[in-house]
Structure formats: C-alpha cells, structure tokens
CSV table of C-alpha atoms in Angstrom, one decimal:
chain,number,residue,atom,x,y,z
A,17,UNK,CA,0.2,-0.2,-0.2
A,18,UNK,CA,1.0,3.5,-0.8
A,19,UNK,CA,1.8,6.0,1.7
A,20,UNK,CA,0.0,9.2,1.0
A,21,UNK,CA,-0.4,12.4,3.0
A,22,UNK,CA,-3.4,14.2,2.2
A,23,UNK,CA,-4.1,17.9,2.7
A,24,UNK,CA,-5.9,18.7,5.9
A,25,UNK,CA,-8.4,20.9,4.0
A,26,UNK,CA,-9.0,18.2,1.5
A,27,UNK,CA,-9.9,15.8,4.6
A,28,UNK,CA,-12.4,18.0,6.1
A,29,UNK,CA,-14.1,19.0,2.9
A,30,UNK,CA,-14.3,15.0,2.5
A,31,UNK,CA,-15.6,14.4,6.1
A,32,UNK,CA,-18.4,17.1,5.6
A,33,UNK,CA,-19.6,15.1,2.5
A,34,UNK,CA,-19.1,11.2,3.4
A,35,UNK,CA,-19.0,11.4,7.3
A,36,UNK,CA,-17.3,8.3,8.9
A,37,UNK,CA,-16.5,7.1,5.3
A,38,UNK,CA,-13.8,9.2,4.5
A,39,UNK,CA,-11.6,6.7,6.0
A,40,UNK,CA,-12.8,3.9,3.5
A,41,UNK,CA,-12.2,6.5,0.8
A,42,UNK,CA,-8.6,7.6,2.0
A,43,UNK,CA,-7.6,3.8,2.3
A,44,UNK,CA,-9.0,3.1,-1.3
A,45,UNK,CA,-6.9,6.2,-2.8
A,46,UNK,CA,-3.6,4.4,-1.2
A,47,UNK,CA,-4.2,1.1,-3.2
A,48,UNK,CA,-3.0,0.6,-6.8
A,49,UNK,CA,-5.2,2.0,-9.6
A,50,UNK,CA,-7.5,-0.2,-11.3
A,51,UNK,CA,-6.8,-0.9,-15.0
A,52,UNK,CA,-9.2,-0.9,-17.8
A,53,UNK,CA,-9.8,-0.8,-21.5
A,54,UNK,CA,-12.6,-0.1,-24.0
A,55,UNK,CA,-12.6,-2.1,-27.4
A,56,UNK,CA,-13.0,-0.6,-30.8
A,57,UNK,CA,-16.6,-2.2,-32.1
A,58,UNK,CA,-15.4,-1.5,-35.9
A,59,UNK,CA,-11.8,-3.4,-35.0
A,60,UNK,CA,-12.6,-6.2,-32.8
A,61,UNK,CA,-10.0,-7.7,-30.6
A,62,UNK,CA,-10.2,-10.6,-27.7
A,63,UNK,CA,-9.4,-8.9,-24.5
A,64,UNK,CA,-10.0,-11.1,-21.5
A,65,UNK,CA,-11.6,-9.3,-18.2
A,66,UNK,CA,-14.8,-8.3,-16.8
A,67,UNK,CA,-17.0,-5.9,-18.7
A,68,UNK,CA,-17.5,-2.4,-16.9
A,69,UNK,CA,-21.2,-2.3,-16.2
A,70,UNK,CA,-21.9,1.2,-17.4
A,71,UNK,CA,-20.3,0.8,-21.1
A,72,UNK,CA,-20.4,-2.6,-23.1
A,73,UNK,CA,-17.3,-2.0,-24.7
A,74,UNK,CA,-15.2,-1.4,-21.3
A,75,UNK,CA,-13.1,-4.3,-20.2
A,76,UNK,CA,-11.4,-4.3,-16.5
A,77,UNK,CA,-8.0,-6.0,-17.0
A,78,UNK,CA,-6.5,-7.8,-14.1
A,79,UNK,CA,-3.1,-6.3,-14.3
A,80,UNK,CA,-1.4,-3.6,-16.2
A,81,UNK,CA,0.6,-4.8,-19.2
A,82,UNK,CA,3.2,-2.7,-21.1
A,83,UNK,CA,0.9,-1.3,-23.6
A,84,UNK,CA,3.4,0.4,-25.7
A,85,UNK,CA,4.8,-2.9,-27.1
A,86,UNK,CA,1.1,-4.1,-28.3
A,87,UNK,CA,0.9,-3.1,-32.0
A,88,UNK,CA,-3.2,-3.5,-31.4
A,89,UNK,CA,-2.9,-0.3,-29.4
A,90,UNK,CA,-1.3,1.7,-32.2
A,91,UNK,CA,-3.8,0.1,-34.5
A,92,UNK,CA,-6.8,1.7,-32.6
A,93,UNK,CA,-8.1,-1.4,-31.7
A,94,UNK,CA,-8.7,-0.3,-28.2
A,95,UNK,CA,-8.0,2.8,-26.2
A,96,UNK,CA,-6.6,2.6,-22.4
A,97,UNK,CA,-9.2,4.3,-20.3
A,98,UNK,CA,-10.4,4.8,-16.8
A,99,UNK,CA,-13.5,3.2,-16.1
A,100,UNK,CA,-15.6,5.8,-14.4
A,101,UNK,CA,-15.1,8.1,-17.1
A,102,UNK,CA,-17.0,5.2,-19.3
A,103,UNK,CA,-20.0,6.4,-17.4
A,104,UNK,CA,-20.4,8.7,-20.4
A,105,UNK,CA,-21.6,5.9,-22.6
A,106,UNK,CA,-24.6,5.1,-20.4
A,107,UNK,CA,-25.3,9.0,-20.7
A,108,UNK,CA,-25.2,9.0,-24.5
A,109,UNK,CA,-27.2,6.1,-24.6
A,110,UNK,CA,-30.1,8.1,-22.6
A,111,UNK,CA,-30.0,11.2,-24.3
A,112,UNK,CA,-28.0,11.5,-27.4
A,113,UNK,CA,-29.2,10.1,-30.6
A,114,UNK,CA,-26.9,8.4,-33.3
A,115,UNK,CA,-27.1,11.2,-35.7
A,116,UNK,CA,-26.4,14.0,-33.3
A,117,UNK,CA,-24.0,16.7,-33.4
A,118,UNK,CA,-21.8,16.8,-30.5
A,119,UNK,CA,-18.8,18.8,-29.3
A,120,UNK,CA,-16.2,17.3,-27.4
A,121,UNK,CA,-15.3,20.9,-25.7
A,122,UNK,CA,-12.2,20.2,-23.6
A,123,UNK,CA,-11.2,16.8,-25.4
A,124,UNK,CA,-7.6,15.9,-25.4
A,125,UNK,CA,-5.9,13.4,-25.0
A,126,UNK,CA,-9.0,11.8,-26.6
A,127,UNK,CA,-10.7,9.3,-24.1
A,128,UNK,CA,-14.1,10.7,-24.3
A,129,UNK,CA,-14.3,11.8,-27.9
A,130,UNK,CA,-13.2,7.9,-29.2
A,131,UNK,CA,-16.2,7.1,-26.8
A,132,UNK,CA,-18.2,9.9,-28.4
A,133,UNK,CA,-17.2,8.9,-32.0
A,134,UNK,CA,-18.1,4.8,-31.0
A,135,UNK,CA,-21.5,6.0,-30.1
A,136,UNK,CA,-22.3,8.1,-33.1
A,137,UNK,CA,-21.0,5.5,-35.2
A,138,UNK,CA,-20.4,7.2,-38.5
A,139,UNK,CA,-24.2,8.6,-38.6
A,140,UNK,CA,-23.6,12.2,-36.5
A,141,UNK,CA,-21.0,14.5,-36.4
A,142,UNK,CA,-18.1,14.9,-33.5
A,143,UNK,CA,-16.5,18.2,-33.4
A,144,UNK,CA,-13.4,17.5,-30.9
A,145,UNK,CA,-11.8,20.7,-29.6
A,146,UNK,CA,-8.5,21.2,-27.9
A,147,UNK,CA,-7.5,24.7,-26.9
A,148,UNK,CA,-3.7,23.7,-26.4
A,149,UNK,CA,-2.2,23.1,-29.8
A,150,UNK,CA,0.1,20.6,-28.7
A,151,UNK,CA,-2.4,18.6,-27.4
A,152,UNK,CA,-4.6,19.0,-30.1
A,153,UNK,CA,-2.1,17.2,-32.2
A,154,UNK,CA,-2.0,14.3,-29.6
A,155,UNK,CA,-6.0,14.6,-30.0
A,156,UNK,CA,-5.5,14.1,-34.1
A,157,UNK,CA,-3.3,11.2,-33.5
A,158,UNK,CA,-5.3,9.4,-31.1
A,159,UNK,CA,-8.9,10.0,-33.1
A,160,UNK,CA,-7.3,9.0,-36.5
A,161,UNK,CA,-6.1,6.0,-35.4
A,162,UNK,CA,-9.5,4.9,-33.8
A,163,UNK,CA,-10.7,5.0,-37.3
A,164,UNK,CA,-14.2,6.6,-37.2
A,165,UNK,CA,-15.0,8.9,-40.3
A,166,UNK,CA,-17.2,12.0,-39.0
A,167,UNK,CA,-14.8,13.6,-36.7
A,168,UNK,CA,-13.7,17.1,-37.0
A,169,UNK,CA,-10.7,18.3,-34.7
A,170,UNK,CA,-10.2,22.0,-33.9
A,171,UNK,CA,-8.0,24.3,-31.6
A,172,UNK,CA,-9.8,27.0,-30.8
A,173,UNK,CA,-10.8,29.2,-27.6
A,174,UNK,CA,-14.6,28.0,-26.7
A,175,UNK,CA,-15.7,31.6,-27.3
A,176,UNK,CA,-14.8,31.6,-30.6
A,177,UNK,CA,-17.7,28.9,-31.4
A,178,UNK,CA,-20.0,31.6,-30.3
A,179,UNK,CA,-19.8,32.6,-34.1
A,180,UNK,CA,-21.9,29.8,-34.9
A,181,UNK,CA,-24.8,30.1,-32.8
A,182,UNK,CA,-26.4,26.8,-31.2
A,183,UNK,CA,-25.6,24.2,-33.8
A,184,UNK,CA,-25.0,21.1,-31.5
A,185,UNK,CA,-27.4,18.6,-29.8
A,186,UNK,CA,-25.0,17.7,-27.2
A,187,UNK,CA,-22.0,19.5,-25.7
A,188,UNK,CA,-19.7,17.4,-23.7
A,189,UNK,CA,-17.5,19.6,-21.0
A,190,UNK,CA,-14.9,17.6,-19.2
A,191,UNK,CA,-13.6,20.5,-17.2
A,192,UNK,CA,-9.8,21.1,-16.1
A,193,UNK,CA,-10.3,20.8,-12.2
A,194,UNK,CA,-8.5,20.2,-9.5
A,195,UNK,CA,-7.7,16.6,-9.9
A,196,UNK,CA,-8.8,14.9,-6.6
A,197,UNK,CA,-10.2,11.8,-8.3
A,198,UNK,CA,-6.6,11.2,-9.7
A,199,UNK,CA,-4.8,11.3,-6.4
A,200,UNK,CA,-4.0,7.4,-6.5
A,201,UNK,CA,-2.5,7.8,-10.3
A,202,UNK,CA,-0.6,11.0,-10.0
A,203,UNK,CA,1.3,11.9,-6.7
A,204,UNK,CA,1.6,15.4,-8.2
A,205,UNK,CA,-2.1,16.0,-8.1
A,206,UNK,CA,-1.5,15.5,-4.6
A,207,UNK,CA,1.0,17.9,-4.0
A,208,UNK,CA,-0.5,20.9,-6.1
A,209,UNK,CA,-3.8,20.6,-4.3
A,210,UNK,CA,-5.2,23.4,-2.5
A,211,UNK,CA,-8.4,25.2,-1.6
A,212,UNK,CA,-7.3,28.4,-3.6
A,213,UNK,CA,-6.8,26.1,-6.5
A,214,UNK,CA,-10.3,24.3,-6.5
A,215,UNK,CA,-11.7,28.2,-6.3
A,216,UNK,CA,-9.8,28.9,-9.4
A,217,UNK,CA,-11.1,25.7,-11.1
A,218,UNK,CA,-14.4,26.1,-10.4
A,219,UNK,CA,-14.6,29.9,-11.8
A,220,UNK,CA,-12.8,28.6,-14.6
A,221,UNK,CA,-15.7,26.0,-15.2
A,222,UNK,CA,-18.4,28.4,-15.0
A,223,UNK,CA,-16.9,30.3,-17.6
A,224,UNK,CA,-16.2,27.4,-19.8
A,225,UNK,CA,-19.9,26.4,-19.4
A,226,UNK,CA,-20.9,29.5,-20.2
A,227,UNK,CA,-19.6,29.7,-23.5
A,228,UNK,CA,-20.7,26.2,-24.5
A,229,UNK,CA,-24.0,27.0,-23.7
A,230,UNK,CA,-24.6,29.6,-26.4
A,231,UNK,CA,-23.8,26.8,-28.8
A,232,UNK,CA,-26.0,24.2,-27.7
A,233,UNK,CA,-29.3,23.8,-29.3
A,234,UNK,CA,-32.6,24.4,-27.2
A,235,UNK,CA,-33.6,21.0,-26.1
A,236,UNK,CA,-29.7,20.0,-26.1
A,237,UNK,CA,-27.9,18.5,-23.2
A,238,UNK,CA,-24.6,19.5,-21.7
A,239,UNK,CA,-22.6,16.6,-19.9
A,240,UNK,CA,-20.2,18.0,-17.2
A,241,UNK,CA,-17.9,16.2,-15.8
A,242,UNK,CA,-14.8,16.4,-13.5
A,243,UNK,CA,-12.5,14.4,-11.9
A,244,UNK,CA,-13.1,15.6,-8.5
A,245,UNK,CA,-15.0,15.2,-5.1
A,246,UNK,CA,-15.6,18.4,-3.9
A,247,UNK,CA,-18.9,20.3,-4.2
A,248,UNK,CA,-17.4,23.5,-5.4
A,249,UNK,CA,-16.7,22.1,-8.6
A,250,UNK,CA,-19.1,19.7,-8.6
A,251,UNK,CA,-22.8,20.1,-7.1
A,252,UNK,CA,-22.3,24.0,-6.8
A,253,UNK,CA,-21.6,24.4,-10.5
A,254,UNK,CA,-24.3,22.3,-11.5
A,255,UNK,CA,-26.9,24.6,-9.3
A,256,UNK,CA,-25.1,27.5,-10.8
A,257,UNK,CA,-26.0,26.1,-14.3
A,258,UNK,CA,-30.0,25.6,-13.3
A,259,UNK,CA,-30.0,29.1,-11.3
A,260,UNK,CA,-28.1,31.6,-13.8
A,261,UNK,CA,-28.4,29.8,-17.5
A,262,UNK,CA,-31.6,27.9,-17.0
A,263,UNK,CA,-30.7,24.3,-17.5
A,264,UNK,CA,-32.8,21.6,-15.9
A,265,UNK,CA,-30.9,18.4,-14.4
A,266,UNK,CA,-31.9,15.2,-15.8
A,267,UNK,CA,-32.0,11.8,-14.2
A,268,UNK,CA,-29.8,8.6,-15.9
A,269,UNK,CA,-30.6,5.0,-15.5
A,270,UNK,CA,-28.3,3.4,-13.3
A,271,UNK,CA,-28.2,0.5,-11.4
A,272,UNK,CA,-27.6,0.8,-7.6
A,273,UNK,CA,-25.3,-2.1,-7.5
A,274,UNK,CA,-22.8,-0.2,-9.3
A,275,UNK,CA,-22.0,1.7,-6.4
A,276,UNK,CA,-22.3,5.3,-8.2
A,277,UNK,CA,-24.0,7.8,-6.0
A,278,UNK,CA,-26.5,10.5,-7.1
A,279,UNK,CA,-25.5,13.7,-5.8
A,280,UNK,CA,-28.3,16.1,-4.2
A,281,UNK,CA,-28.5,18.8,-6.5
A,282,UNK,CA,-27.9,16.7,-9.5
A,283,UNK,CA,-25.4,14.3,-10.9
A,284,UNK,CA,-23.4,11.1,-10.2
A,285,UNK,CA,-20.3,10.8,-7.9
A,286,UNK,CA,-18.2,7.5,-8.4
A,287,UNK,CA,-16.0,7.3,-5.2
A,288,UNK,CA,-12.8,4.9,-5.5
A,289,UNK,CA,-14.0,3.0,-2.2
A,290,UNK,CA,-17.2,2.1,-3.9
A,291,UNK,CA,-16.8,1.6,-7.4
A,292,UNK,CA,-14.0,-0.1,-9.6
A,293,UNK,CA,-12.4,3.1,-10.8
A,294,UNK,CA,-11.2,6.5,-10.3
A,295,UNK,CA,-12.9,9.3,-8.6
A,296,UNK,CA,-15.3,11.0,-11.2
A,297,UNK,CA,-18.5,13.5,-11.0
A,298,UNK,CA,-20.8,13.9,-13.9
A,299,UNK,CA,-24.0,15.7,-14.4
A,300,UNK,CA,-26.3,15.9,-17.4
A,301,UNK,CA,-28.3,19.4,-18.2
A,302,UNK,CA,-30.9,19.8,-20.4
A,303,UNK,CA,-31.3,23.6,-22.1
A,304,UNK,CA,-34.8,24.5,-22.0
A,305,UNK,CA,-34.4,28.1,-23.6
A,306,UNK,CA,-34.4,29.5,-27.3
A,307,UNK,CA,-31.2,30.9,-28.3
A,308,UNK,CA,-31.4,31.8,-31.9
A,309,UNK,CA,-30.2,28.8,-33.4
A,310,UNK,CA,-27.7,28.9,-36.2
A,311,UNK,CA,-28.9,27.6,-39.7
A,312,UNK,CA,-25.2,26.2,-41.2
A,313,UNK,CA,-24.5,27.0,-45.0
A,314,UNK,CA,-22.3,29.0,-47.1
A,315,UNK,CA,-19.1,28.3,-49.1
A,316,UNK,CA,-16.9,28.6,-46.3
A,317,UNK,CA,-13.6,28.6,-48.4
A,318,UNK,CA,-12.7,25.0,-49.0
A,319,UNK,CA,-10.7,24.1,-51.9
A,320,UNK,CA,-13.0,20.7,-53.3
A,321,UNK,CA,-11.8,18.3,-55.4
A,322,UNK,CA,-13.5,16.5,-58.7
A,323,UNK,CA,-12.3,12.9,-58.3
A,324,UNK,CA,-14.3,10.3,-56.3
A,325,UNK,CA,-13.1,9.1,-53.0
A,326,UNK,CA,-12.4,5.5,-54.5
A,327,UNK,CA,-10.6,4.2,-51.9
A,328,UNK,CA,-13.2,4.2,-49.6
A,329,UNK,CA,-15.8,1.5,-49.1
A,330,UNK,CA,-18.7,4.1,-49.6
A,331,UNK,CA,-17.0,6.4,-51.9
A,332,UNK,CA,-20.2,8.3,-53.4
A,333,UNK,CA,-20.9,9.5,-49.7
A,334,UNK,CA,-17.9,11.8,-49.1
A,335,UNK,CA,-16.6,14.8,-50.9
A,336,UNK,CA,-12.9,15.2,-51.2
A,337,UNK,CA,-11.1,18.4,-50.6
A,338,UNK,CA,-7.4,19.7,-50.2
A,339,UNK,CA,-5.8,21.6,-47.5
A,340,UNK,CA,-1.7,21.9,-47.4
A,341,UNK,CA,-0.8,19.1,-49.4
A,342,UNK,CA,-3.4,16.8,-47.9
A,343,UNK,CA,-6.6,15.4,-49.3
A,344,UNK,CA,-9.5,14.8,-46.8
A,345,UNK,CA,-12.7,12.9,-47.2
A,346,UNK,CA,-15.6,14.3,-45.5
A,347,UNK,CA,-19.2,12.7,-45.3
A,348,UNK,CA,-21.5,15.0,-47.6
A,349,UNK,CA,-24.1,15.0,-44.8
A,350,UNK,CA,-21.5,17.1,-42.6
A,351,UNK,CA,-19.8,19.1,-45.7
A,352,UNK,CA,-22.1,22.3,-44.8
A,353,UNK,CA,-21.0,22.2,-40.9
A,354,UNK,CA,-17.2,22.0,-42.1
A,355,UNK,CA,-17.7,24.9,-44.5
A,356,UNK,CA,-19.5,27.0,-42.0
A,357,UNK,CA,-16.5,26.5,-39.2
A,358,UNK,CA,-14.4,27.2,-42.0
A,359,UNK,CA,-16.5,30.6,-42.7
A,360,UNK,CA,-16.2,31.5,-39.0
A,361,UNK,CA,-12.5,31.2,-39.3
A,362,UNK,CA,-12.3,28.2,-36.6
A,363,UNK,CA,-8.9,26.4,-36.7
A,364,UNK,CA,-9.2,23.2,-37.9
A,365,UNK,CA,-6.7,20.4,-37.4
A,366,UNK,CA,-8.3,17.6,-39.0
A,367,UNK,CA,-11.6,17.2,-40.9
A,368,UNK,CA,-13.1,13.9,-41.9
A,369,UNK,CA,-10.9,10.9,-43.0
A,370,UNK,CA,-7.1,12.1,-43.8
A,371,UNK,CA,-7.3,10.3,-47.2
A,372,UNK,CA,-4.2,10.8,-49.6
A,373,UNK,CA,-0.5,13.2,-49.3
A,374,UNK,CA,0.9,14.8,-52.0
A,375,UNK,CA,4.6,13.0,-52.6
A,376,UNK,CA,6.3,14.7,-55.7
A,377,UNK,CA,3.9,14.8,-58.2
A,378,UNK,CA,1.9,12.1,-57.0
A,379,UNK,CA,-1.1,11.4,-54.5
A,380,UNK,CA,-0.3,8.5,-52.3
A,381,UNK,CA,-2.5,7.0,-49.6
A,382,UNK,CA,-2.2,8.7,-46.2
A,383,UNK,CA,-1.8,7.1,-42.7
A,384,UNK,CA,-5.5,8.1,-41.8
A,385,UNK,CA,-6.7,6.0,-44.8
A,386,UNK,CA,-5.1,2.8,-43.4
A,387,UNK,CA,-6.4,3.4,-39.9
A,388,UNK,CA,-9.7,4.2,-41.2
A,389,UNK,CA,-12.8,1.9,-40.6
A,390,UNK,CA,-14.1,3.2,-44.0
A,391,UNK,CA,-11.2,2.1,-46.4
A,392,UNK,CA,-11.6,-0.3,-49.1
A,393,UNK,CA,-8.8,-2.8,-48.6
A,394,UNK,CA,-9.7,-4.7,-52.0
A,395,UNK,CA,-8.2,-1.4,-53.6
A,396,UNK,CA,-4.7,-2.2,-52.0
A,397,UNK,CA,-2.0,-5.1,-51.6
A,398,UNK,CA,-1.1,-5.9,-47.9
A,399,UNK,CA,1.2,-7.9,-45.9
A,400,UNK,CA,0.7,-9.4,-42.7
A,401,UNK,CA,3.7,-9.3,-40.3
A,402,UNK,CA,4.8,-10.6,-36.9
A,403,UNK,CA,4.9,-8.8,-33.6
A,404,UNK,CA,8.7,-7.8,-34.0
A,405,UNK,CA,8.3,-6.4,-37.5
A,406,UNK,CA,5.1,-4.7,-36.6
A,407,UNK,CA,7.2,-2.6,-33.8
A,408,UNK,CA,10.0,-2.0,-35.7
A,409,UNK,CA,7.6,-0.8,-38.4
A,410,UNK,CA,5.8,1.7,-35.7
A,411,UNK,CA,9.4,2.8,-34.3
A,412,UNK,CA,9.9,3.9,-38.0
A,413,UNK,CA,12.6,1.5,-38.8
A,414,UNK,CA,13.3,0.1,-42.0
A,415,UNK,CA,12.0,-3.5,-42.9
A,416,UNK,CA,12.4,-6.1,-45.2
A,417,UNK,CA,9.4,-8.1,-46.4
A,418,UNK,CA,11.0,-10.7,-48.5
A,419,UNK,CA,8.5,-12.3,-51.3
A,420,UNK,CA,6.2,-9.7,-50.8
A,421,UNK,CA,4.5,-7.6,-53.6
A,422,UNK,CA,6.3,-4.5,-55.0
A,423,UNK,CA,4.7,-1.1,-54.5
A,424,UNK,CA,2.7,0.3,-51.8
A,425,UNK,CA,1.5,-2.1,-49.0
A,426,UNK,CA,-0.8,-2.1,-46.2
A,427,UNK,CA,0.8,-3.3,-43.2
A,428,UNK,CA,-1.2,-5.6,-41.0
A,429,UNK,CA,-0.4,-7.4,-37.5
A,430,UNK,CA,-3.2,-9.5,-36.5
A,431,UNK,CA,-5.6,-9.0,-39.2
A,432,UNK,CA,-5.6,-5.2,-38.3
A,433,UNK,CA,-4.1,-2.2,-40.2
A,434,UNK,CA,-1.4,-0.5,-39.0
A,435,UNK,CA,0.0,1.8,-41.7
A,436,UNK,CA,1.8,2.0,-45.4
A,437,UNK,CA,5.2,1.0,-46.7
A,438,UNK,CA,6.6,1.1,-50.2
A,439,UNK,CA,8.4,-2.1,-51.0
A,440,UNK,CA,11.2,-1.8,-53.4
A,441,UNK,CA,12.7,-5.3,-53.2
A,442,UNK,CA,15.5,-5.3,-51.4
A,443,UNK,CA,14.0,-2.8,-48.5
A,444,UNK,CA,11.0,-1.0,-47.7
A,445,UNK,CA,10.2,2.7,-47.4
A,446,UNK,CA,8.6,3.1,-44.0
A,447,UNK,CA,5.5,5.3,-44.7
A,448,UNK,CA,4.7,5.5,-40.8
A,449,UNK,CA,4.2,9.2,-39.6
A,450,UNK,CA,7.6,10.1,-37.7
A,451,UNK,CA,5.4,12.3,-35.0
A,452,UNK,CA,3.7,8.9,-34.2
A,453,UNK,CA,6.8,6.5,-33.8
A,454,UNK,CA,7.3,4.6,-30.5
A,455,UNK,CA,10.2,6.2,-28.8
A,456,UNK,CA,11.3,4.0,-26.3
C-alpha cells in the first residue's frame, strides 16, 4: 500500500460529504489503480476481463501490461481509459441520438472523444476541440487511429464557437479541475492540491460552461464532468447552471449495485471505495430556453476535389477536398458544417478522413486512410507481419518483407491495419508518420 499524505483541508471537505466513510475513501486512494480498456467495435479484438457495467465495450484487466509493446493499441483496436469516465456511454445511450451533432469541448487526449465517435457510429458528427495546440496534435493522432470517419478536430478558444450559434445537440465538458479523483494515479496532483486552486478551477469551469451554453441547441444537453469530489467544482457548479443559465438536471438510468452515488443537486459521484474506478463526477443538464439557433451554410473556403473517393468503401457518400498538400474526405451529410466552421474562421486540425498525401507529383494513401474503418482494402495489396516486425515498423525503422509484392503495401498485424510501406524489393520505405513513432 502506498503512503500518501493528503491535505487537511481536503480531508475536512471529504468528511463533510462522506462522514465516517472518509477513512474508507482515503484507504482506497492508497491502493493501486484499477486498469481498464475500451474495445473499438469496428476493430474487434479479444480482450479477457470483466465488462465495465455501464459501458458494454469496457473491460477491466487483472494487471497493467506494457501497452506500448502491443501493436493493436497503435492500430486503434482499443483505448486505455479509466472505467469511471466510461459512464459517458450510459449518458449518451439515454440522451443522445446516433445522428446527433456533438462537441467535445475539452477533448485531449481523446478518451471521451473516441467513446463519442463510437456511439455516433459514423451517422452523427463529432467536433473535438482542444485549446492547447500540442495537445490537439495528440488528439488528432488518437482519433485518427480510432478510425471513425465523421470527426472534425479543432484548436480554438470556446468563445470562438459562439460565432456558429446553437448547432450542437450535445456538448460534453470534461472540465479542467483540481484532480482529486486522480490522487492514486498522480502524486503530483496530491502535491498541487489547495483550496485556492479548487476555487480557481470552479470559476474557470463556469466560464467554460457559459461559453458552450450559447452553442447548445434548445432542448440539447450539456454533459458536465470533473475528476474531483468537492462540492465547489461539482454540485455547486451544477446548481449554478440551473439557476444562472436556466438548465434542467436530468436523471440517468443507473443500477444501485454499481456503487454510483446520486448527488443531492443532481449528478453522479464515483468514489474509489465504492466503484471499480477512479474518482469522477458527471451531470446531465438540458437547455430549455431558445438561443437563436444558427443554420449552417455558406461556401466557407474549401478547395473541393472533383475526383471520387475511390479508396473508400462508400465512395459516393464523401467529398474530397485539399488543404496544405493533404486530401481529406468528409461525409456529404456534414460538408455544410465544415464549411460553416471555416467561414467562422475556426482553426481546424483535421476534418473527416485523412485520405491522401502529395509526394512529388503523385497522391499516395495517407496514414489516416490505413487506419480508417471506411477504407476499401480490396483496392490495396497488404502484408501480414509478426509482432517484432510490427514494432519495428511502428518505430519507423527499416523493414524487409521477403517475397512481398512491390509497391505500396498495407501493413497488418493480427489482421488489423497499422500503416503503409513502399516495398522496393531489397528494402521498404517506411511511410509511418515520424511524429507517431514509438520512441522507447
């Protein structure tokens, strides 16, 4: 058991909430974290473990493996995600249609975004936003590997989205917080905790919620979550939304056996001594007042391509466009939204499927196409490799594929695509992105 010295003010706050049960929570915080993953339904792999009760694709693992050495992780077959945060699946099931438009407002590194994309299943549109550019690049990588097509990644202050008006059926706000729920996973969070930081976080969270409220449709839902326990960032903020913004707290269908606790002012607490997961809070608030919804439209400035997206299984359902030497494929159902976002001068990092890259005078398949669930693999030659070769490929090292067809090949491990090589016979030019490579 780890020795952990918790701030006295934190213990006092928790005692006010939990009473004598605070000792059980402190003991739970000192235990080793629970390990869990979420399987990609379009890239199914067999992972042994008990199913997370509130998410059908979530699995508890008996121990933490060396994930970096599993090529299936890099191929987007599963995502390492904390079990409590998978409760979002249950919320989406109860309140969000598969064809909805959803904004993940504070999205990096992508755990909740990959889950939302899974729920929408290619029918709806996910706009995944991250304010910090470096973290937005990580978000692009994780969503590209997940392979679902109808995703746009942006790098903007949330206030910039107000130019669009209310276009989203659901906005997910996984707000920056004081991190109390991560204490047993992150010793630095314990050291940095203070009442002053809690107060700063609570104010910042309200600023974020006020911005996203303006871009939420009438009748739409905001999903507000933190990895904290204290009432300032949780119950008090939910109460503030209902009183100041006019929202209505919604009930989620839960099973009492899960150990999830309903908060008095609305929302749900995940305490580590009661659930198999880390500390977490989530609430669902419906918007009941009109907000002047915006109707998407306008050309927006896309450089459209007349060629068909012939490398995709449903090629007629996509529009190709070019941006800085890359061709992207966006669903025709969501082309107007992308155009409107460009017209509003939002900074877009990725829009749809990364389809092709310009190399010299030729367009060659992009890394994102290899990992996309929409690729038509019949259009390409492929090669199955063993684990050691797959890891060398993922490190961007040179590999040799004896007897393989010459030309551009789709590299696969355990039946799942990882990326491209150009086989010239005695060697292969590795086309895996350098900025994705395994570095250890």
